Coordinates of C-alpha atoms in Angstrom, one line a residue:
Chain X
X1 CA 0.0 0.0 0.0
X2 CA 1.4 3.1 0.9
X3 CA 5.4 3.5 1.5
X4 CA 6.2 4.4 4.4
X5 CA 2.8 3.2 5.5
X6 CA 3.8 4.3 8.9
X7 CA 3.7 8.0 7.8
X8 CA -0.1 7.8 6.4
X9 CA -1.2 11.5 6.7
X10 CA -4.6 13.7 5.4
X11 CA -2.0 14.8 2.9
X12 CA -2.0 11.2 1.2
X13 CA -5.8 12.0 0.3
X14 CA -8.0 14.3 -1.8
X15 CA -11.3 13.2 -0.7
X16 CA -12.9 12.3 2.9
X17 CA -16.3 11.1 3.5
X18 CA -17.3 11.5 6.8
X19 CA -19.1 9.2 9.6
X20 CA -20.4 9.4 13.1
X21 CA -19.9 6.2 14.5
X22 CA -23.8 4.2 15.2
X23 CA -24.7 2.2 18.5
X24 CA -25.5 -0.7 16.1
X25 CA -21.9 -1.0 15.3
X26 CA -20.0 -1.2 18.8
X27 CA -19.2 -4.3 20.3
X28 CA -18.9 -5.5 24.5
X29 CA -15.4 -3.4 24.5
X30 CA -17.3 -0.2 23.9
X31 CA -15.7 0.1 20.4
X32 CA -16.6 -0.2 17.0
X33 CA -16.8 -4.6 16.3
X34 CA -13.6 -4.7 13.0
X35 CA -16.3 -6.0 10.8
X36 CA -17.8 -2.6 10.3
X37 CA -14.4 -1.7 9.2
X38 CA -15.1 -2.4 6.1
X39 CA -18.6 -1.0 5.2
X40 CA -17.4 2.1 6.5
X41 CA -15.0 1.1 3.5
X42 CA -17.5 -0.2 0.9
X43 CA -19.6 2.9 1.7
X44 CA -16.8 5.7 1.6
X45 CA -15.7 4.1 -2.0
X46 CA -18.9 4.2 -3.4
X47 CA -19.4 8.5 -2.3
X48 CA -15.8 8.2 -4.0
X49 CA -17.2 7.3 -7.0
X50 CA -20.0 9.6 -6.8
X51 CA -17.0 12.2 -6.6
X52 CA -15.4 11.3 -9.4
X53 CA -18.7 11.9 -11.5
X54 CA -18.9 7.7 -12.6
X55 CA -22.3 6.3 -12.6
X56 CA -21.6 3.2 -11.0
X57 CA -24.8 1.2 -11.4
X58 CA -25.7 2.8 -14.9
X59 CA -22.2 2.0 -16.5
X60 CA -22.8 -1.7 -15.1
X61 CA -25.6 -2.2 -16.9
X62 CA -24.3 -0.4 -19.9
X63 CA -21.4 -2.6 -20.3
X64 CA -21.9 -5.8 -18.7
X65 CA -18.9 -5.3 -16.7
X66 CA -18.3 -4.8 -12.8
X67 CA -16.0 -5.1 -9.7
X68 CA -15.9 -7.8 -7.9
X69 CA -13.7 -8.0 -4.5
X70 CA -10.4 -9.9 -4.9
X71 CA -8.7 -8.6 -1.2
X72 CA -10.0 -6.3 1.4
X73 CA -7.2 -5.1 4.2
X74 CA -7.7 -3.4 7.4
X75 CA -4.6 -2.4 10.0
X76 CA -6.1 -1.5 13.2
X77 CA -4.4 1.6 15.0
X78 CA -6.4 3.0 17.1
X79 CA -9.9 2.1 18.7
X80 CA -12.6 4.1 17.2
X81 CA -16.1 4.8 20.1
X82 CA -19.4 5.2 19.9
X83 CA -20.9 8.4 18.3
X84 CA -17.3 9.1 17.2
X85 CA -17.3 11.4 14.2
X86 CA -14.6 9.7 11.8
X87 CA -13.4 10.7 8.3
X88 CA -12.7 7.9 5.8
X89 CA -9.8 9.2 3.2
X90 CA -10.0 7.4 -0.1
X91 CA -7.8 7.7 -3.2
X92 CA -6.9 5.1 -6.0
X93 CA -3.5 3.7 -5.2
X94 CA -3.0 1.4 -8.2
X95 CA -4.8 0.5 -11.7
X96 CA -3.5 -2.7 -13.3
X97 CA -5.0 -4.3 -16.5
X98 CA -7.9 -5.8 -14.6
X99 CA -7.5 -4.7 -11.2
X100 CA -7.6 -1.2 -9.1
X101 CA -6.4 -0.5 -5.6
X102 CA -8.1 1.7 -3.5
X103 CA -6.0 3.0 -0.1
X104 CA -8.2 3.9 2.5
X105 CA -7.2 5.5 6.0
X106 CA -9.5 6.7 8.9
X107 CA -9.3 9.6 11.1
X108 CA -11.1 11.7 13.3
X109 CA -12.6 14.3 11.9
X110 CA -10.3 17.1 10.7
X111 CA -7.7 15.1 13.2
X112 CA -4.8 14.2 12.2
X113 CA -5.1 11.3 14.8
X114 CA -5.1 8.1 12.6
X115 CA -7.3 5.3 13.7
X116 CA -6.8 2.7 10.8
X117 CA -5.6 2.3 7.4
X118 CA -6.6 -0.7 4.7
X119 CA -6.6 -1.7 0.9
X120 CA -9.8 -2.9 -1.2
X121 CA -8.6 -4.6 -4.4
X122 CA -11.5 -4.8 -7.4
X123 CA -11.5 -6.8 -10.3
X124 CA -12.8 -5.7 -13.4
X125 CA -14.8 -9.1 -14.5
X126 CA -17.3 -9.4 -17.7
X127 CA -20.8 -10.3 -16.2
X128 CA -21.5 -12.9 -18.7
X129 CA -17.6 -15.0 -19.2
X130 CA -17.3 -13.8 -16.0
X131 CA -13.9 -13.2 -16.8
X132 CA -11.5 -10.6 -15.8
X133 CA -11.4 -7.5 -18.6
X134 CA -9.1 -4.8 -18.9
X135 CA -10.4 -1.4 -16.8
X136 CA -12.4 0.8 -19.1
X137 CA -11.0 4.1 -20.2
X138 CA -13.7 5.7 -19.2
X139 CA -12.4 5.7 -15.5
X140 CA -9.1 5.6 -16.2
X141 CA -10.3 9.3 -17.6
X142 CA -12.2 10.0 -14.4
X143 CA -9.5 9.3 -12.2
X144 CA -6.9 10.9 -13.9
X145 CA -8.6 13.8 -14.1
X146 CA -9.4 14.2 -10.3
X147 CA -7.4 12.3 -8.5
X148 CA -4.2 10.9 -10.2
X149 CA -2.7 7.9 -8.9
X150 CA 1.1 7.9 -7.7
Chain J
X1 CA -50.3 -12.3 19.4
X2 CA -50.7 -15.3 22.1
X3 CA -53.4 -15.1 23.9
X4 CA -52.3 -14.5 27.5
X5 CA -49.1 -13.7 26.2
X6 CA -47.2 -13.1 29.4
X7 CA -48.0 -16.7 29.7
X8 CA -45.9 -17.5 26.4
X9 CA -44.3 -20.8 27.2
X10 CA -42.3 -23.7 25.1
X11 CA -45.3 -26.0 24.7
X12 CA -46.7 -23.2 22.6
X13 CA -44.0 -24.6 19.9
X14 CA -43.4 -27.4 17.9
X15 CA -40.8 -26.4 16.2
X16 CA -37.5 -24.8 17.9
X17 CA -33.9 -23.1 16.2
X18 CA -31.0 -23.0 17.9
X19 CA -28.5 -20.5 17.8
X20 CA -25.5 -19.1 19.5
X21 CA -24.8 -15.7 20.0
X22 CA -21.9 -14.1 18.2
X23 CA -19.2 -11.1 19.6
X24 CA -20.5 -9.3 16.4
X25 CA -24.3 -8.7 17.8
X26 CA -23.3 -7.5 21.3
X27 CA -23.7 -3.9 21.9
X28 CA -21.6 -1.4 24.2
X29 CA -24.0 -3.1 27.1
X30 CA -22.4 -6.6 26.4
X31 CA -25.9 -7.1 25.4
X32 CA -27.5 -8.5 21.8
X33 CA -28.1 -5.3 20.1
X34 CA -31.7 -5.0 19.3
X35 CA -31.6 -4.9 15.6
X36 CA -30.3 -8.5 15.9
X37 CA -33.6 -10.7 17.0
X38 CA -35.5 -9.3 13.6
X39 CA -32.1 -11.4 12.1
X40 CA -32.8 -14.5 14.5
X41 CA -36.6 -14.5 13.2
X42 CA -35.4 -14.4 9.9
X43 CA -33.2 -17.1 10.1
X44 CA -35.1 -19.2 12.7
X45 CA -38.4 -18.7 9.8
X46 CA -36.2 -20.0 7.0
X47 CA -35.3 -22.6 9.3
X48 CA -38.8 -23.6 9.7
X49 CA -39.7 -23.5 6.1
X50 CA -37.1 -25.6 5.8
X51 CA -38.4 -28.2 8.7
X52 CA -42.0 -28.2 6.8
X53 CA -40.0 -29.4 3.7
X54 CA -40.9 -26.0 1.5
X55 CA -38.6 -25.2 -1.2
X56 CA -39.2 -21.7 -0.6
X57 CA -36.8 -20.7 -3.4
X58 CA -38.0 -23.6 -5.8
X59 CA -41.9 -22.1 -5.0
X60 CA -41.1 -18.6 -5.6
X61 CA -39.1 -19.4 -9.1
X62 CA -42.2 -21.4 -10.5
X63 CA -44.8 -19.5 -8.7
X64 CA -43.4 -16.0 -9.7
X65 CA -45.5 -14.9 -6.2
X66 CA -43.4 -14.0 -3.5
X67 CA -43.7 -13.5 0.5
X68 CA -43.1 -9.3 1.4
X69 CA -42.5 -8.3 5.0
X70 CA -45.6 -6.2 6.2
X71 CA -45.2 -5.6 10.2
X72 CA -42.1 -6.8 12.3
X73 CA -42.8 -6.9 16.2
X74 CA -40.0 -7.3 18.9
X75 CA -41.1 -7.5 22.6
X76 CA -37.9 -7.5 24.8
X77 CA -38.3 -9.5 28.1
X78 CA -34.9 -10.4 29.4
X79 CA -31.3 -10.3 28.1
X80 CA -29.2 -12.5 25.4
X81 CA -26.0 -12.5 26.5
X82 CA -22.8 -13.0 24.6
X83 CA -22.0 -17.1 23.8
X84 CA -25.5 -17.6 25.0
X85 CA -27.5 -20.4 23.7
X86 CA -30.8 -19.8 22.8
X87 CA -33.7 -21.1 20.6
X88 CA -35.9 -19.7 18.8
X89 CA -39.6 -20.9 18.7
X90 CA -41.4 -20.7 15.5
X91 CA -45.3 -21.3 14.8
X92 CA -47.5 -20.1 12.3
X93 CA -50.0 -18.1 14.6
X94 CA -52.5 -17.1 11.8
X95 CA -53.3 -17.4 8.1
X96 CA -55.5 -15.2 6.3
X97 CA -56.6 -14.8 2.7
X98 CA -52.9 -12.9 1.7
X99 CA -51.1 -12.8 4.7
X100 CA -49.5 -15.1 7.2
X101 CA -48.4 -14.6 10.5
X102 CA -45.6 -16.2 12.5
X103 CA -45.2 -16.1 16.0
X104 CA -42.3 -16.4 18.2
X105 CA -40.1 -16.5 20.9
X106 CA -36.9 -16.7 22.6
X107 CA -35.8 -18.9 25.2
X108 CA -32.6 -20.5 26.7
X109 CA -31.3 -23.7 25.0
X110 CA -33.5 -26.3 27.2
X111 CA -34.8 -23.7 29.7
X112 CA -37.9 -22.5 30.2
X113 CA -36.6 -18.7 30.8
X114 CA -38.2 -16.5 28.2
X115 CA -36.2 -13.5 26.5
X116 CA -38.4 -12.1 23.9
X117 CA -41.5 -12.7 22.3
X118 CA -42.4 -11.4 18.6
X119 CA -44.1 -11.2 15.4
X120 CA -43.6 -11.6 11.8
X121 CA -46.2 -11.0 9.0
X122 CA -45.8 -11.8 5.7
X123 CA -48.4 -10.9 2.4
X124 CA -48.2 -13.0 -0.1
X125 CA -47.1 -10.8 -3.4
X126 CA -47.5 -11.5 -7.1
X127 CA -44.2 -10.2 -9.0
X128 CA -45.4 -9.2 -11.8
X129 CA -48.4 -7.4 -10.6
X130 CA -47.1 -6.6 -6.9
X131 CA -50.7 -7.4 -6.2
X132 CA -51.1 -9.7 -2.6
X133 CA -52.7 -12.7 -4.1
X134 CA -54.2 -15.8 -1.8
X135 CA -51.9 -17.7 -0.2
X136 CA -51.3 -21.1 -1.4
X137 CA -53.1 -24.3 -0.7
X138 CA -49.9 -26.0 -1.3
X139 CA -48.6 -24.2 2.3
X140 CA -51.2 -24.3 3.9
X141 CA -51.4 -28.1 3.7
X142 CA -47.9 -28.4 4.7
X143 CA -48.4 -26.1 7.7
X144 CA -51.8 -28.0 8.4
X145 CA -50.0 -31.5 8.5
X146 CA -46.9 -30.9 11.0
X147 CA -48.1 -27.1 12.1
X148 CA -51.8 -26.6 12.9
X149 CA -52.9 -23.0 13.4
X150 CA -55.0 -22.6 16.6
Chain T
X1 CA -49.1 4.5 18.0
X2 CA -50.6 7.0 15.6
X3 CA -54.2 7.8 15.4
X4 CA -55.3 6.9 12.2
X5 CA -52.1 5.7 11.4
X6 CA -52.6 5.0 7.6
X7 CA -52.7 9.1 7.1
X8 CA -48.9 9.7 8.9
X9 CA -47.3 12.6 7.6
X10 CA -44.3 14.9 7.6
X11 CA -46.3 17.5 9.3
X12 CA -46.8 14.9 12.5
X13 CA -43.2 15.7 13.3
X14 CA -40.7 17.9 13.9
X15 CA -37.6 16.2 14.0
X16 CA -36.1 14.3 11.3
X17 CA -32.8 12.3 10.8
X18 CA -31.6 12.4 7.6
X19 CA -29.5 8.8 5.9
X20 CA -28.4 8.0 3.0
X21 CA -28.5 4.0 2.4
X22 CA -25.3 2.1 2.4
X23 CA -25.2 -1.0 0.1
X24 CA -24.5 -2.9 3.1
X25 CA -27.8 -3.1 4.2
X26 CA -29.0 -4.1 0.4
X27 CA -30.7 -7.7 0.5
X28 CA -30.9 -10.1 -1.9
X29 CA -34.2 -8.6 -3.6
X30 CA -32.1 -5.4 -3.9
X31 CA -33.9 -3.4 -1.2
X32 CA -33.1 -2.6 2.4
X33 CA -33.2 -5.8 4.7
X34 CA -36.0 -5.5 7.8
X35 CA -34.1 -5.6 10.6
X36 CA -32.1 -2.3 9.4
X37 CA -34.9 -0.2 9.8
X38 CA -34.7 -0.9 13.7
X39 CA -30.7 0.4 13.5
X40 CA -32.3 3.4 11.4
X41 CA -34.9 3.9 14.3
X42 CA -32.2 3.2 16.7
X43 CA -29.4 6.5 15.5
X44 CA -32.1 8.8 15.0
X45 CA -33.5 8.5 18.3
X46 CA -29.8 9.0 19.3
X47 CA -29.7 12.2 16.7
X48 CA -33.3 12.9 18.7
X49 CA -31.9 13.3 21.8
X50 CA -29.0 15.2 20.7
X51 CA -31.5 17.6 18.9
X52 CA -32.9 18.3 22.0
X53 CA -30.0 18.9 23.8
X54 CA -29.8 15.9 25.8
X55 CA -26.8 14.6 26.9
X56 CA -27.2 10.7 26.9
X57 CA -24.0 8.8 28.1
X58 CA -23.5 11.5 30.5
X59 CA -26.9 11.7 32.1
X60 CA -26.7 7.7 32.3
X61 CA -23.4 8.3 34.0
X62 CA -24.2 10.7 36.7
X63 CA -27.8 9.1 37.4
X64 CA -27.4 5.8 37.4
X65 CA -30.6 5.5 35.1
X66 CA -30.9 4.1 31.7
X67 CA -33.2 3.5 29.2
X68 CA -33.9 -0.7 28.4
X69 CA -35.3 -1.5 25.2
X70 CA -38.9 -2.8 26.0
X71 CA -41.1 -3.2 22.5
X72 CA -39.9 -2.6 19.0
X73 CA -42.5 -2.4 16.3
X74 CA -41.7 -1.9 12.1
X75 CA -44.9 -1.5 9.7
X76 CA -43.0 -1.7 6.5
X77 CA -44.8 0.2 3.5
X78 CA -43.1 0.6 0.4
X79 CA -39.4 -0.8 -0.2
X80 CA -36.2 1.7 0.3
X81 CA -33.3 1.3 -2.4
X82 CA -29.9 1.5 -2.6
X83 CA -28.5 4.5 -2.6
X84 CA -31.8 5.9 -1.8
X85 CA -32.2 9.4 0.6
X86 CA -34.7 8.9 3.3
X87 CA -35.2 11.0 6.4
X88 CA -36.4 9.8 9.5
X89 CA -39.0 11.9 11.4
X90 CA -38.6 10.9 15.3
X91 CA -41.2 11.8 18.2
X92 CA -42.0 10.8 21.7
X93 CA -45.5 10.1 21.2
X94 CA -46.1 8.9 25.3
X95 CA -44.8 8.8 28.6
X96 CA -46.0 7.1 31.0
X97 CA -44.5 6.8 34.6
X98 CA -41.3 4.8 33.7
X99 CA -41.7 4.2 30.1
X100 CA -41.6 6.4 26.9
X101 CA -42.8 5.5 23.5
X102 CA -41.0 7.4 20.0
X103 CA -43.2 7.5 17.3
X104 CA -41.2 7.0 13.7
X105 CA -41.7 7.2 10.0
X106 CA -39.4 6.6 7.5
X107 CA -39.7 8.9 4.4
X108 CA -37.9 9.9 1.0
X109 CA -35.8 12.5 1.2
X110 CA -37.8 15.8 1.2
X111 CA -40.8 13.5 -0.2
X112 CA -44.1 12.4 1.0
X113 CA -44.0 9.3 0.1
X114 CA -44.3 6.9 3.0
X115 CA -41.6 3.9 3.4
X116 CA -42.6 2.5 7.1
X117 CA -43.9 3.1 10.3
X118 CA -42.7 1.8 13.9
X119 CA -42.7 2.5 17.6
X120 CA -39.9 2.3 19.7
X121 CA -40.4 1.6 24.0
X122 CA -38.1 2.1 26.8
X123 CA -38.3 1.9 30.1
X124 CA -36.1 4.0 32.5
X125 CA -34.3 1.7 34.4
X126 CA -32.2 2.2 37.3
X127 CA -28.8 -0.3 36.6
X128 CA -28.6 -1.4 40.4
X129 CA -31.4 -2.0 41.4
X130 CA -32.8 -3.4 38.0
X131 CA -36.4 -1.8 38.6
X132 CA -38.3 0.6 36.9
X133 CA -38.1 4.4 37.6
X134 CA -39.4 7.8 37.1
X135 CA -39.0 9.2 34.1
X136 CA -36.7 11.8 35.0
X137 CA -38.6 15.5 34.9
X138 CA -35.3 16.8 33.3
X139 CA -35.7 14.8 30.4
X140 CA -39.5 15.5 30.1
X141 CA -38.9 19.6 30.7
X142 CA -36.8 19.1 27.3
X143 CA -39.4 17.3 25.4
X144 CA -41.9 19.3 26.9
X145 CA -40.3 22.5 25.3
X146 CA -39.0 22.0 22.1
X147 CA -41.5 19.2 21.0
X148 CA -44.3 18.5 23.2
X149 CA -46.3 15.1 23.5
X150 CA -50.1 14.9 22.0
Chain E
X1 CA 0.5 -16.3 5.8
X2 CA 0.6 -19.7 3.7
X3 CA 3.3 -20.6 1.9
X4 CA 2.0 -21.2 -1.6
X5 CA -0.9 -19.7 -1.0
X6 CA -2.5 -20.9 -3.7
X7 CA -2.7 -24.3 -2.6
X8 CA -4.0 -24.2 0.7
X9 CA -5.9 -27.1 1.3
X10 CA -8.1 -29.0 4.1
X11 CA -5.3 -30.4 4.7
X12 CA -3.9 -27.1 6.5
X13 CA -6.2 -27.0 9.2
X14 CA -7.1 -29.3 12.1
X15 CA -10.2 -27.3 13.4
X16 CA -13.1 -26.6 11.5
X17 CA -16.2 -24.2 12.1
X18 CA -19.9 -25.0 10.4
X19 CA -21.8 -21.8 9.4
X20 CA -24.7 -21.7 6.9
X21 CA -25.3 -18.6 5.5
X22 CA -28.3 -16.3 6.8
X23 CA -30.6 -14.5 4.1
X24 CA -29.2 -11.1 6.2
X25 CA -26.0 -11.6 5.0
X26 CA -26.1 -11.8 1.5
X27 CA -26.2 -8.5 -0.5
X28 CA -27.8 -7.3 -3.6
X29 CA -25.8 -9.3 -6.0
X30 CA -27.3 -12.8 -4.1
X31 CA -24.0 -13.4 -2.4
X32 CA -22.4 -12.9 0.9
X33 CA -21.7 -9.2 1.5
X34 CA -17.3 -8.4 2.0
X35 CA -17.3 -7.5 5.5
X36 CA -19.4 -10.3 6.7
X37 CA -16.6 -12.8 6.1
X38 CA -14.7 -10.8 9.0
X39 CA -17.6 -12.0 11.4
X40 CA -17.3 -15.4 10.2
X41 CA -13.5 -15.4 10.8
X42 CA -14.2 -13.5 14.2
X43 CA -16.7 -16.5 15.3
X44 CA -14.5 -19.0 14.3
X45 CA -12.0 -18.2 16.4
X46 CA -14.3 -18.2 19.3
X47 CA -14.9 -21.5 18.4
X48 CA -11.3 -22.6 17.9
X49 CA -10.4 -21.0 21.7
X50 CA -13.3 -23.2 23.1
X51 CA -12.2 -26.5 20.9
X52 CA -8.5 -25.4 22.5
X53 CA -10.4 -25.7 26.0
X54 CA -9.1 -21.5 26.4
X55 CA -11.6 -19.8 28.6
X56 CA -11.2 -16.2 27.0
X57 CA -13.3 -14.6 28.9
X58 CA -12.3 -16.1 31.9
X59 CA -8.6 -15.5 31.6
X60 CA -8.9 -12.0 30.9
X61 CA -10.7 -11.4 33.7
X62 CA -7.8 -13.2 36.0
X63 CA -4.9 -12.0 34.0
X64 CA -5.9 -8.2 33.3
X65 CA -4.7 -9.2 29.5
X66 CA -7.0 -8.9 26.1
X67 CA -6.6 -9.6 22.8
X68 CA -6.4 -6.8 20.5
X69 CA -6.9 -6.6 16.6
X70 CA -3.9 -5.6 14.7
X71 CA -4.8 -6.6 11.1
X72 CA -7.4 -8.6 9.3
X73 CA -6.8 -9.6 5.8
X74 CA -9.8 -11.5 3.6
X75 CA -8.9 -12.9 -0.3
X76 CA -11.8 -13.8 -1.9
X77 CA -11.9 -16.9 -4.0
X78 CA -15.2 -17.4 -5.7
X79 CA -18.5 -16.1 -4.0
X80 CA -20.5 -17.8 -1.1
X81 CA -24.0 -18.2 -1.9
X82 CA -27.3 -17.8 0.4
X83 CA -28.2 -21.0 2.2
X84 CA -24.6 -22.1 1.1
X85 CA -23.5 -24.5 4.0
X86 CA -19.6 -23.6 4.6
X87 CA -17.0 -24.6 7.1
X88 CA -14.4 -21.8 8.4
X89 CA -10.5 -23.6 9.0
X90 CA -8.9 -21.7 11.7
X91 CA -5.2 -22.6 12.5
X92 CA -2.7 -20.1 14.7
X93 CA 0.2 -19.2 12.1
X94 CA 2.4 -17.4 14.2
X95 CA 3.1 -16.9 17.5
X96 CA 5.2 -14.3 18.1
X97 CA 6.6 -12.3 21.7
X98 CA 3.5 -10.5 21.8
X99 CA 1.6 -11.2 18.3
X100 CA -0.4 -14.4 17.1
X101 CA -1.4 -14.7 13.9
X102 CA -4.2 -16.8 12.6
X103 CA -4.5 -18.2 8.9
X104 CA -8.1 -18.5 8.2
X105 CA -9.5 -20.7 4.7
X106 CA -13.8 -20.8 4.0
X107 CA -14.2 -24.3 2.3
X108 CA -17.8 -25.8 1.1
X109 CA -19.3 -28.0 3.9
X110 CA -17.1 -31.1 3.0
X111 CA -16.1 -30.1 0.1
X112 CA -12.2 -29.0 -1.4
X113 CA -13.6 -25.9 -2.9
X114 CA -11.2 -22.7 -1.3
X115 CA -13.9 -19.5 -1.1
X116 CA -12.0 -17.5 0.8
X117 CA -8.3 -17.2 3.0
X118 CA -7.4 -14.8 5.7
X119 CA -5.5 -14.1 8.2
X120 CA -6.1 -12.3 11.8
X121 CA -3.5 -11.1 13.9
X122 CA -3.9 -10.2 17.6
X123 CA -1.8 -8.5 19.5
X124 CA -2.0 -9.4 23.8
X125 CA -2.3 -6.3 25.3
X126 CA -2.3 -5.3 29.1
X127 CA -5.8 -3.6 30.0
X128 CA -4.1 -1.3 32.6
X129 CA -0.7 -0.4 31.0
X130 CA -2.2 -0.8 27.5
X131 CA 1.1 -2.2 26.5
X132 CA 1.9 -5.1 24.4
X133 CA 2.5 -8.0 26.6
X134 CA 4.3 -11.6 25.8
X135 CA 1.7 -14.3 24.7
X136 CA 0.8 -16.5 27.9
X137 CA 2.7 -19.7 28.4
X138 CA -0.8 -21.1 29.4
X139 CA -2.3 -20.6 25.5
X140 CA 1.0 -21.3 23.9
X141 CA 0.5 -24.8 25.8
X142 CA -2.9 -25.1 24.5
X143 CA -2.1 -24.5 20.9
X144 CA 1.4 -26.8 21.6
X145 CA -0.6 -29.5 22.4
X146 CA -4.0 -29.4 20.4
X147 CA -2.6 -27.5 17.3
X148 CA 1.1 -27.2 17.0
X149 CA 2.4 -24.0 14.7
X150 CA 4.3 -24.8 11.9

């Protein structure tokens, strides 16, 4: 993921979508259960997306093509409470033929205190071979454009 | 619901899910977060389809008519601690022309301690026409052989 | 709950939670799964009290009195999307002695259009003791004065 | 975690966890949703500590020493279904001064077919000092015995 992933800062990221921490997702230690980890992931991608400008669900259909999750990643730093109001950086760390990288990193909100970091790998798979297809240049575009990788 | 219902008891049930409660569905109370039982009556209702011997995916497919969720009802009596075993009662507490009813409950794996009671109705839903249409005699013989109502 | 309850409206409340829906909480039918709407009715009734100025963990803390979940109830109405805006409107539509009853509607975003009803029932609870309580007259002063019961 | 990780096999893991899928976990494309499989690791090793004979809950009461999530890690193979009866190989991979790592693989029920891999480190943490403490002699006995690493 990041070099120097020790030294993960705002700075790495363009865009934040922010949370408050729900009820629902703390556990018996009073902190938020590591499975919610990752919708908080899922969720900040997709406002990432709506960023960008891409029409997720209408360019599915158009093409036949979507994502599908090879690898999800989460390092735990720091425990994040109840009603907590977090911010979720996301930026695209990698694009490959098939695949794309998102780095994601949590903070508080407009804190530099860093709660957790984590990857999300996608696959770019044809609906009906369901095979792996190269990443359309369409997004490529979008990307590029807003939020350039490396 | 059950008549008398304080007086809800396991002889009201024929048919029983167990289940064992996971860190995930504790809350900051060390406590099964609410939210959770409407998952344990969905599962525990599958389960009794299931037990009955409906194909409920098979019927729907060739049927094209479909159960939708009308009312969900929760009554909270005692507890559900982490690791706790409990079962789940299941009965089908009332059929009408479009709709069913289940009713259930909660109780400790072999004990007669009671921790919530509940209700589930269901309307029975043409796809095409999202029209409730009669419920099937095809389910209502199954319930009648191994379930009666009342 | 409500009087008349098929003819809820916007204009029976005062307070409303907005949420935007996270494909997490997507079923298999591709609309929101039941027993989110209870997590829904769950943070806005935490959003509620902090509306109102209420300071819940803290008045828990210093009194010793909390609120137990008693009686959940979810009338569902038309399905919510993914993606979808909705707003929940929040009220306390009772209290008793010891117990308090929210009122709840789910709606689209700035829409009239209806997506489910439910109640929501605590009873104030003193944690040593276990037993029932007074409602506390600080918390009804509050309610009383920026959204008043009946 | 496994060397050759593309051949882990049932062959890798002693322990074994049964789960079948629950209609709340599967998302709007019909399959188990991404962060899900962290509750199913999460319950698994639950599982595995009470087929070790390890009281968790017990211990860190007496000791004053937790278990604290470092990283999870999920690689998804090919997508679990709803209703899809599974079974969750849990195995410690490391054990380090103060870390243990678990290697994690989601198989069919009986079957060879790999869905999913992962790995879950912990790190054993003092609940005063909230420092890093050496992994107990007590569980590395447990695991020695039952499980051996390596």
């Amino acid at each position: 993921m990041f070099k120097g992933r020790g030294n993960v800062t705002r700075k790495d990221f363009r865009f934040f979508f922010p949370l408050r921490v729900r009820y629902s997702e703390i556990d018996g230690q009073g902190v938020v259960f590591n499975a919610h980890y990752l919708t908080y992931y899922d969720t900040s991608i997709t406002e990432y997306f709506r960023w960008l400008g891409y029409d997720y669900a209408g360019e599915v259909k158009a093409s036949g093509v979507d994502f599908h999750l090879a690898k999800s990643l989460v390092e735990y730093k720091a425990p994040i409470l109840f009603d907590q109001e977090i911010e979720v950086g996301v930026r695209v760390g990698h694009i490959g033929n098939s695949s794309m990288r998102f780095d994601l990193a949590i903070f508080g909100r407009g804190e530099d205190k860093l709660h957790a970091t984590g990857e999300i790998v996608y696959v770019y798979t044809d609906q009906t071979t369901h095979r792996a297809v190269r990443v359309s240049d369409r997004i490529r575009e979008m990307i590029g454009a807003l939020d350039p990788v490396g």
